[in-house]
PDB file of C-alpha atoms in Angstrom:
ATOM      1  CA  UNK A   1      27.616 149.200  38.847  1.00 96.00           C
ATOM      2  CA  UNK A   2      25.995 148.990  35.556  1.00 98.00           C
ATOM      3  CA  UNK A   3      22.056 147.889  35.977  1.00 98.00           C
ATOM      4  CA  UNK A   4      20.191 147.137  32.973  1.00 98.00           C
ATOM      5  CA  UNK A   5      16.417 146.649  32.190  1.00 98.00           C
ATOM      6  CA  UNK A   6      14.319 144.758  30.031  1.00 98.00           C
ATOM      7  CA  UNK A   7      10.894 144.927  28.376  1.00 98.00           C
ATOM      8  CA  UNK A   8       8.509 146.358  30.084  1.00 97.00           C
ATOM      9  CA  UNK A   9      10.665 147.371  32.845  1.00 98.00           C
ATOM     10  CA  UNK A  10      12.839 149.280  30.267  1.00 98.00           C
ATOM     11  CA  UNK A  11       9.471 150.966  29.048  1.00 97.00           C
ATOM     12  CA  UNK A  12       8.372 152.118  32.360  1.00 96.00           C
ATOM     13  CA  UNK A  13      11.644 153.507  33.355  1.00 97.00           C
ATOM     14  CA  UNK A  14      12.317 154.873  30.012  1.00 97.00           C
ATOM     15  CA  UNK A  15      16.134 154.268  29.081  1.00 96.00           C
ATOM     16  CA  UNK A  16      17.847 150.246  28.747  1.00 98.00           C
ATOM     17  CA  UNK A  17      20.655 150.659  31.459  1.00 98.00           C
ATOM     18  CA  UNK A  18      22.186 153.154  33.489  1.00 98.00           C
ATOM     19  CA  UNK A  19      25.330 153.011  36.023  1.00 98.00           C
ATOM     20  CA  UNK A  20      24.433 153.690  39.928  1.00 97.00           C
ATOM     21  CA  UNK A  21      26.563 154.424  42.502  1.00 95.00           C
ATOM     22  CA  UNK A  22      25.400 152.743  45.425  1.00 95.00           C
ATOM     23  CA  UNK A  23      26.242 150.790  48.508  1.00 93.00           C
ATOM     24  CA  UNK A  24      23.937 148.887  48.639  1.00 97.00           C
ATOM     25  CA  UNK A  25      24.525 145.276  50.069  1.00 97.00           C
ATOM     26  CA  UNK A  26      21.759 143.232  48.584  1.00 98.00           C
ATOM     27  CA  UNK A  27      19.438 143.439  45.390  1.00 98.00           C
ATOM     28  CA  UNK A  28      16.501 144.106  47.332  1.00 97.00           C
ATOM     29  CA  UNK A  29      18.686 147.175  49.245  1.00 97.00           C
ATOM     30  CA  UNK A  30      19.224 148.365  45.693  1.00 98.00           C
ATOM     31  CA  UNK A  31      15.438 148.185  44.727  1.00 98.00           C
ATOM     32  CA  UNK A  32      14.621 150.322  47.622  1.00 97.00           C
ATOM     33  CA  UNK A  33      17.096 152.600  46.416  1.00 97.00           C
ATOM     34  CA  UNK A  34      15.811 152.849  43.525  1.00 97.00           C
ATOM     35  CA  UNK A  35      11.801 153.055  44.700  1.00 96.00           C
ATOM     36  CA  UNK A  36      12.587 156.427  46.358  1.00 95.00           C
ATOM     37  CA  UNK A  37      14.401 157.930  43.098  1.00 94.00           C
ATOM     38  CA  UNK A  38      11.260 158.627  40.890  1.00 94.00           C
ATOM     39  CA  UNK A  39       7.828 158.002  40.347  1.00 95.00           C
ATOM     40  CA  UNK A  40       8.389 155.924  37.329  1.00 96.00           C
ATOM     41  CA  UNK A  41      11.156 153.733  39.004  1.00 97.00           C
ATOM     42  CA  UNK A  42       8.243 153.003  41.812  1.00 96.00           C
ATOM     43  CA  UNK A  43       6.292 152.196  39.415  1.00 94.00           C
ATOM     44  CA  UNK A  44       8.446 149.463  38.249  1.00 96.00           C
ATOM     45  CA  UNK A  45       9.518 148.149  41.255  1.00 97.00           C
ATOM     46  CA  UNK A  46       5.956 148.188  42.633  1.00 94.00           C
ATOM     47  CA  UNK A  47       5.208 144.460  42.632  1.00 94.00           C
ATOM     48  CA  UNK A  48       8.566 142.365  43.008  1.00 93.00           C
ATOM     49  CA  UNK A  49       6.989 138.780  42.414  1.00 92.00           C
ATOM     50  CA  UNK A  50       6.476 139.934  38.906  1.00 93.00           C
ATOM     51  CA  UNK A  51       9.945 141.029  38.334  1.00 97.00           C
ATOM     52  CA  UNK A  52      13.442 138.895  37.633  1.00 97.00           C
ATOM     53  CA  UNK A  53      17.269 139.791  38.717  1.00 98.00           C
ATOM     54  CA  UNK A  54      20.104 138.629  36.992  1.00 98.00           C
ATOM     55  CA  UNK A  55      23.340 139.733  39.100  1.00 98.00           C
ATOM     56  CA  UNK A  56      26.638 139.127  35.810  1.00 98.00           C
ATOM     57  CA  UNK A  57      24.209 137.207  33.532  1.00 98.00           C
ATOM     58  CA  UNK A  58      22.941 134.592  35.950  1.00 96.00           C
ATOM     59  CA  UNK A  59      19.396 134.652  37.147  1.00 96.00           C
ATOM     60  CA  UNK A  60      19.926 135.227  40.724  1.00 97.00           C
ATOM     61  CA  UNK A  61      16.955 136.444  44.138  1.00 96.00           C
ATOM     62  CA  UNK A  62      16.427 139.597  45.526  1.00 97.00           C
ATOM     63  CA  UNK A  63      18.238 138.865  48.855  1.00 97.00           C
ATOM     64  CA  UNK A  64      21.389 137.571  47.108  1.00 98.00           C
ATOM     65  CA  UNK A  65      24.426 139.851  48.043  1.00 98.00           C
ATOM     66  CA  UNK A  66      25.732 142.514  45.240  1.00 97.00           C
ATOM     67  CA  UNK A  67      29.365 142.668  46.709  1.00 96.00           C
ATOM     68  CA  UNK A  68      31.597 141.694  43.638  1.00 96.00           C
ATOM     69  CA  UNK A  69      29.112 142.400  41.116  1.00 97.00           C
ATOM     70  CA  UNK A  70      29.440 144.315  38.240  1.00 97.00           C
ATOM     71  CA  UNK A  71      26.141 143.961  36.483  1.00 98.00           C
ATOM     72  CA  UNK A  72      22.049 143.547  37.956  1.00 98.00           C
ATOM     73  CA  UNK A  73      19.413 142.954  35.530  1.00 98.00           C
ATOM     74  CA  UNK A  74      15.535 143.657  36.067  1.00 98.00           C
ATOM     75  CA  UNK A  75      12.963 141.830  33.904  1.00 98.00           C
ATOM     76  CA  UNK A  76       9.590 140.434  33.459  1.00 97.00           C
ATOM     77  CA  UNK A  77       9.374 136.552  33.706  1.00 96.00           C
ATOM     78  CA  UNK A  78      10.883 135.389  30.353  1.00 96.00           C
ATOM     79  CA  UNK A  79       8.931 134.053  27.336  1.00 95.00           C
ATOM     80  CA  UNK A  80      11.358 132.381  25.225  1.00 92.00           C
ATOM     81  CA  UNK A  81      10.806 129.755  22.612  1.00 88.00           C
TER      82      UNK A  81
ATOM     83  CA  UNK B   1      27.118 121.991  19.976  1.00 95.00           C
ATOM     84  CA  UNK B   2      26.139 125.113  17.922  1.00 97.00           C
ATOM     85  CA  UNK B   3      24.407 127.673  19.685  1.00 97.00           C
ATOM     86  CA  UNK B   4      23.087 130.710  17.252  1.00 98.00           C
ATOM     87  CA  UNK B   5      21.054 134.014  18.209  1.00 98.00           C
ATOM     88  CA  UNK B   6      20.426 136.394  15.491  1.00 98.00           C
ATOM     89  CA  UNK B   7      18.536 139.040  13.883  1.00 98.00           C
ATOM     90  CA  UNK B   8      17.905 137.497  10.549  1.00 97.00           C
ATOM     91  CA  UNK B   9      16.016 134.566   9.446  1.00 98.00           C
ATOM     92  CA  UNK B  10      16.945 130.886   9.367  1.00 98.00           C
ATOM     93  CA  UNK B  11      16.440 128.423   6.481  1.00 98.00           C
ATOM     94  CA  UNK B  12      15.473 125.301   8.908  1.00 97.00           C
ATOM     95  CA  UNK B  13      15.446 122.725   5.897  1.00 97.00           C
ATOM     96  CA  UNK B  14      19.200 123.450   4.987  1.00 97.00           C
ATOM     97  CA  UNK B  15      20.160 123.471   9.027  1.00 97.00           C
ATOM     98  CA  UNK B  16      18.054 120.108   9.722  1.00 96.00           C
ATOM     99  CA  UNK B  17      19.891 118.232   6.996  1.00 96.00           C
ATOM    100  CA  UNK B  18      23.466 119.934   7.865  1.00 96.00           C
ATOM    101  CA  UNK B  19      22.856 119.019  11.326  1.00 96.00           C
ATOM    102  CA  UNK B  20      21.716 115.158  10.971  1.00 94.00           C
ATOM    103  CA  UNK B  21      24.523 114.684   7.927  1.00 93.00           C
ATOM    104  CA  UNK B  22      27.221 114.786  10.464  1.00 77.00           C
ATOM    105  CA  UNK B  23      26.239 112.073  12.767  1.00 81.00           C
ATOM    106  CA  UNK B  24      26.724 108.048  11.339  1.00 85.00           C
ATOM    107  CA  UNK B  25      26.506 107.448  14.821  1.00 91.00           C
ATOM    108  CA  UNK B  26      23.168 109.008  16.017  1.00 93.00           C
ATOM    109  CA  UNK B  27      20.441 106.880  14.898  1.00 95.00           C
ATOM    110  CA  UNK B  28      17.919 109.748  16.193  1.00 97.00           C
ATOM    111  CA  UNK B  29      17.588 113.524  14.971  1.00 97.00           C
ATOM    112  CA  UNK B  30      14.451 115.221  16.687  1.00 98.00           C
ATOM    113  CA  UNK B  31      13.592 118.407  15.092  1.00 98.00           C
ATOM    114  CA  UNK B  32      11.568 121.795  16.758  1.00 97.00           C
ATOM    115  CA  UNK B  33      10.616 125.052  15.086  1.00 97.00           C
ATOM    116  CA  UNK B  34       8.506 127.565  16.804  1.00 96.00           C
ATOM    117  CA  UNK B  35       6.509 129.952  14.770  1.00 96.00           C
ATOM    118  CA  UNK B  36       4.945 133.150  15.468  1.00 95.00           C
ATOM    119  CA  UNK B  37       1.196 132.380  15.805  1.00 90.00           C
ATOM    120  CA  UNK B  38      -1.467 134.368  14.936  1.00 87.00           C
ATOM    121  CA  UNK B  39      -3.460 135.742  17.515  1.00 80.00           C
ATOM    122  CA  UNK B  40      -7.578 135.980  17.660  1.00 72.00           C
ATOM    123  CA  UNK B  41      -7.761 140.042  17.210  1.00 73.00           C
ATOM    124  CA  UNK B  42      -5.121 139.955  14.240  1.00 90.00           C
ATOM    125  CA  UNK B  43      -1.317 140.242  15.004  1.00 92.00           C
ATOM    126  CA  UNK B  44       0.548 142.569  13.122  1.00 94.00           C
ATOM    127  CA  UNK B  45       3.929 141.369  14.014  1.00 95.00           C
ATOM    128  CA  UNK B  46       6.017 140.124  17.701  1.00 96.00           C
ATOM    129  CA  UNK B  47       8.931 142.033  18.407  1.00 97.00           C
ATOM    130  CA  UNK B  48      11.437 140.007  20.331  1.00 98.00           C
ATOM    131  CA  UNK B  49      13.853 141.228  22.749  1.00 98.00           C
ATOM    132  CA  UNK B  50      17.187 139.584  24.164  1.00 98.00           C
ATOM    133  CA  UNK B  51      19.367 140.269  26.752  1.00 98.00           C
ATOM    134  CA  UNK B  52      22.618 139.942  24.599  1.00 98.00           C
ATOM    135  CA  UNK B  53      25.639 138.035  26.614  1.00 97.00           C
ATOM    136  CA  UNK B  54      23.433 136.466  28.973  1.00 98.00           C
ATOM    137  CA  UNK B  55      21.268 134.928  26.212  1.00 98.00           C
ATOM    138  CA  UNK B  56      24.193 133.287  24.626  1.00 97.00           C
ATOM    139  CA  UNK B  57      25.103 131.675  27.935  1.00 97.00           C
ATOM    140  CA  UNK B  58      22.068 130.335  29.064  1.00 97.00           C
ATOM    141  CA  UNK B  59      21.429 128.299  25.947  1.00 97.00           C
ATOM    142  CA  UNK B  60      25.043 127.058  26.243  1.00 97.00           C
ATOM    143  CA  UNK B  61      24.828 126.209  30.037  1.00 96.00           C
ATOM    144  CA  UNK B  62      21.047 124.432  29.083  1.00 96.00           C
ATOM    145  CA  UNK B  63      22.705 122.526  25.684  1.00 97.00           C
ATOM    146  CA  UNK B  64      25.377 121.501  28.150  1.00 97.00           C
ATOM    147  CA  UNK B  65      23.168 119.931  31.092  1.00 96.00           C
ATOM    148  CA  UNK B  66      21.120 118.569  28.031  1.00 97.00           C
ATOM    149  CA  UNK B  67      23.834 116.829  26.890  1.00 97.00           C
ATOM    150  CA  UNK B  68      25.109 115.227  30.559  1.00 97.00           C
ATOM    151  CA  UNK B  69      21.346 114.394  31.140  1.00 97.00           C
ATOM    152  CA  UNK B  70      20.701 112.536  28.086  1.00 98.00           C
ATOM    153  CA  UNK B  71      22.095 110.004  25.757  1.00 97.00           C
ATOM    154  CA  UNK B  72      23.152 112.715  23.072  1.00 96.00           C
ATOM    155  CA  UNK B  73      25.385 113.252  20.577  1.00 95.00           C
ATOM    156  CA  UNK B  74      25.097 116.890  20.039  1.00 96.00           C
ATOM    157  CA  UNK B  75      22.827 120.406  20.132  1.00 97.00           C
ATOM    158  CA  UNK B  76      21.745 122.452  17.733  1.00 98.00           C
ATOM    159  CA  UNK B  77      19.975 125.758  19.089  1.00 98.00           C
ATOM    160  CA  UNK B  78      18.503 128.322  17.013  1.00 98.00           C
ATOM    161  CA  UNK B  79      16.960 131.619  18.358  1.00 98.00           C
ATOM    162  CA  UNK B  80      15.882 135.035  16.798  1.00 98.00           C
ATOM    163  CA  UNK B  81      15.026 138.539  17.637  1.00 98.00           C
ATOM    164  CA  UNK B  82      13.958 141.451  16.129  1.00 98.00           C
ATOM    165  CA  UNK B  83      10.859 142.556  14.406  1.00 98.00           C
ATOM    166  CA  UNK B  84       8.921 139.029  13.076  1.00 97.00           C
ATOM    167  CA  UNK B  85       5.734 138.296  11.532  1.00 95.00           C
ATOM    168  CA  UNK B  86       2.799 135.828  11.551  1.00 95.00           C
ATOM    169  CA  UNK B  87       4.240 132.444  10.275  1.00 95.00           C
ATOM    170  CA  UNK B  88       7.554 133.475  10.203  1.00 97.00           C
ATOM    171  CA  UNK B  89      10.179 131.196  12.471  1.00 97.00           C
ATOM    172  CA  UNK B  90      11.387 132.076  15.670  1.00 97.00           C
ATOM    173  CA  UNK B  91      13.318 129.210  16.393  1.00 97.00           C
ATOM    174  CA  UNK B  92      14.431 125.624  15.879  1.00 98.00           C
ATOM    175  CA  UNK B  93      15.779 123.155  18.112  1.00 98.00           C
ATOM    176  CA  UNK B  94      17.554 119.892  17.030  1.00 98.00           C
ATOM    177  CA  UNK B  95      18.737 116.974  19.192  1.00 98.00           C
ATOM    178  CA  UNK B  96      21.008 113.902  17.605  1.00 97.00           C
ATOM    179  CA  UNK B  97      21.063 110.852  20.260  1.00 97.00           C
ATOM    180  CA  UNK B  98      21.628 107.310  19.394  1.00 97.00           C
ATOM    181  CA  UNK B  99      17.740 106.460  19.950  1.00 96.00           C
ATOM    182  CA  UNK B 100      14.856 108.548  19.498  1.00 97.00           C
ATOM    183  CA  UNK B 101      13.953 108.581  23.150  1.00 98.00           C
ATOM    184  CA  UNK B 102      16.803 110.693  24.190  1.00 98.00           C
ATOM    185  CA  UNK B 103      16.438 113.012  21.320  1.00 98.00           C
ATOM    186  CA  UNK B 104      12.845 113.392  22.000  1.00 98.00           C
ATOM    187  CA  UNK B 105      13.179 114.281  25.751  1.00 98.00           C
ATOM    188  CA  UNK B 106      16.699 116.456  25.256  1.00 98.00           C
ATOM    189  CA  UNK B 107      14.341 118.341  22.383  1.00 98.00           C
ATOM    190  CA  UNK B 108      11.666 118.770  25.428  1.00 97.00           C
ATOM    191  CA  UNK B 109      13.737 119.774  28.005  1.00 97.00           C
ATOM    192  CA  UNK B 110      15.724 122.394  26.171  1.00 97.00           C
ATOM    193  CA  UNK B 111      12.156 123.877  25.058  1.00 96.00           C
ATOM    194  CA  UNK B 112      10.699 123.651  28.263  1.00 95.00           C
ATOM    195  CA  UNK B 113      14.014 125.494  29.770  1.00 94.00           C
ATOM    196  CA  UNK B 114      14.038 127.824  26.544  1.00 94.00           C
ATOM    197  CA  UNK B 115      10.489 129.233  27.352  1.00 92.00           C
ATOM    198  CA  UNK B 116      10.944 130.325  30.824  1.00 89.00           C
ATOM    199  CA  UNK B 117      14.897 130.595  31.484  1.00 94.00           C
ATOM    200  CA  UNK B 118      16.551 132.208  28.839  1.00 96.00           C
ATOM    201  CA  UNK B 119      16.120 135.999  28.754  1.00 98.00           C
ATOM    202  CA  UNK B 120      13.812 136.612  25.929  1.00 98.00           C
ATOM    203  CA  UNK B 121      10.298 138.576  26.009  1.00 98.00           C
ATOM    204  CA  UNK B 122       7.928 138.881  23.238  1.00 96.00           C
ATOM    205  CA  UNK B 123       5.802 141.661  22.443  1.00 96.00           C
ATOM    206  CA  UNK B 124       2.831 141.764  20.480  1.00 95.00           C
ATOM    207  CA  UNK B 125       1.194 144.206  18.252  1.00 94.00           C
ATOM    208  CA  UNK B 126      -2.383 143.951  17.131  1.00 92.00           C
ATOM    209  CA  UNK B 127      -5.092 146.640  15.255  1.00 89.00           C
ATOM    210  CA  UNK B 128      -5.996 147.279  19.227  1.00 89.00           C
ATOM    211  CA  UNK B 129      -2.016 148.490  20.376  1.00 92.00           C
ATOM    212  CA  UNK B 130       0.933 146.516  21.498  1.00 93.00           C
ATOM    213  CA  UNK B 131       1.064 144.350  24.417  1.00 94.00           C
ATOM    214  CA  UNK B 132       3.837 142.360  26.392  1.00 96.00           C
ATOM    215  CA  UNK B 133       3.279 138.851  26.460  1.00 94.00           C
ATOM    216  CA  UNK B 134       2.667 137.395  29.695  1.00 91.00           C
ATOM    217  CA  UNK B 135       4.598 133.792  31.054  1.00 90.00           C
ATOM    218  CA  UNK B 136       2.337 131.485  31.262  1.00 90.00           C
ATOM    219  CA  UNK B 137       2.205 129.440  34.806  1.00 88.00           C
ATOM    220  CA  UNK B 138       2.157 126.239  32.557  1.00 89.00           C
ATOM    221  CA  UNK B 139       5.343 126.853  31.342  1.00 89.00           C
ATOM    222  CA  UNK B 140       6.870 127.299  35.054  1.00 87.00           C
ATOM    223  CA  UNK B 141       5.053 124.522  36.119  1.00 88.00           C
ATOM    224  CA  UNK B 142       6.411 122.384  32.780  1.00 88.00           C
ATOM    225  CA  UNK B 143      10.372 122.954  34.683  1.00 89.00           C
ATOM    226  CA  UNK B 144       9.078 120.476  37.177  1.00 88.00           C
ATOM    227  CA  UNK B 145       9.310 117.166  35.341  1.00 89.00           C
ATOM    228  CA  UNK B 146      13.213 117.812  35.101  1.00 90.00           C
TER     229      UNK B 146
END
């Protein structure tokens, strides 16, 4: 699946979006993944209430399931307008 | 409903009067622009930075529930990104209802939704570095009125 990041999550990881094979059932399953990778991904994934998941565009929670979906998002709280 | 994110910048005169020309039947056009503010320790400029697809469809899926909440005859939704400076426009929203009331509160809502649920992020630079700007609590809290 394709998983994309924003802001400062982008920054800390250091590239926009990447695709990740995984089999992962849930977003939080994925985050874990993703903690034990690098240091810089565990640094971005350190504190998950300051971090949003979009699963296909829609903002979505970290236990929601990933079967069927094609893209996940990680972002800072928005600040729109 | 016209829905718009883009890179360059916006004359909001010429889209206020487009917009409230076409409606005889609206009694009520409520106009918002947001500016990039200046900040105490000088900003240089606010980069802002979308998340292209899903942008588009939250403004469309807000606009929408905007216009089944209130009495409205249409949405007008304006958004940029990019590289701005102080005083320039980030964005405009415009409601048309029959009465003020429900062009006032559709103007509100989308704002309030606009600020904290579609995926934008500002980032500031000053003379001291650049900074992400932090949601504010207030705006989360504003969601609860609707």
């Amino acid at each position: 699946m394709e998983v994309l990041y924003f802001a400062w999550v982008r920054e800390r990881i250091g590239l926009p979006r990447e695709t990740v094979e995984t089999e992962a059932k849930t977003v939080a399953e994925l985050v874990a993944e993703l903690r034990k990778r690098e240091e810089r991904y565990e640094a971005a994934f350190a504190d998950l209430s300051a971090l949003r998941v979009a699963l296909d565009q829609e903002l979505a929670d970290f236990d929601a399931p990933l079967e069927g979906v094609r893209e996940v998002a990680f972002f800072p709280p928005m600040t729109g307008g | 409903m016209d829905i718009r994110v883009q890179e360059q910048p916006f004359d909001f005169g010429a889209e206020a009067n487009r917009f409230a020309a076409g409606h005889t039947e609206m009694g009520a056009v409520v106009t918002f622009t947001g500016i990039v503010r200046d900040v105490a320790d000088g900003l240089q400029s606010m980069q802002i930075e979308h998340y292209p697809g899903m942008t588009e469809k939250a403004l469309e899926q807000h606009a929408r529930e905007a216009l089944t909440r209130f009495k409205l005859g249409d949405v007008l939704i304006i958004h940029r990104y990019g590289v701005l400076a102080p005083g320039e426009m980030i964005m405009m929203v415009a409601t048309a209802a029959p009465h003020r009331a429900d062009a006032f509160q559709a103007a509100e809502y989308l704002m309030d939704y606009l600020k904290s649920r579609a995926p934008f992020w500002k980032k500031e630079t000053t003379g001291d570095g650049a900074g992400w700007v932090a949601a504010k609590d207030e705006d989360e809290d504003a969601l609860g009125r609707w």
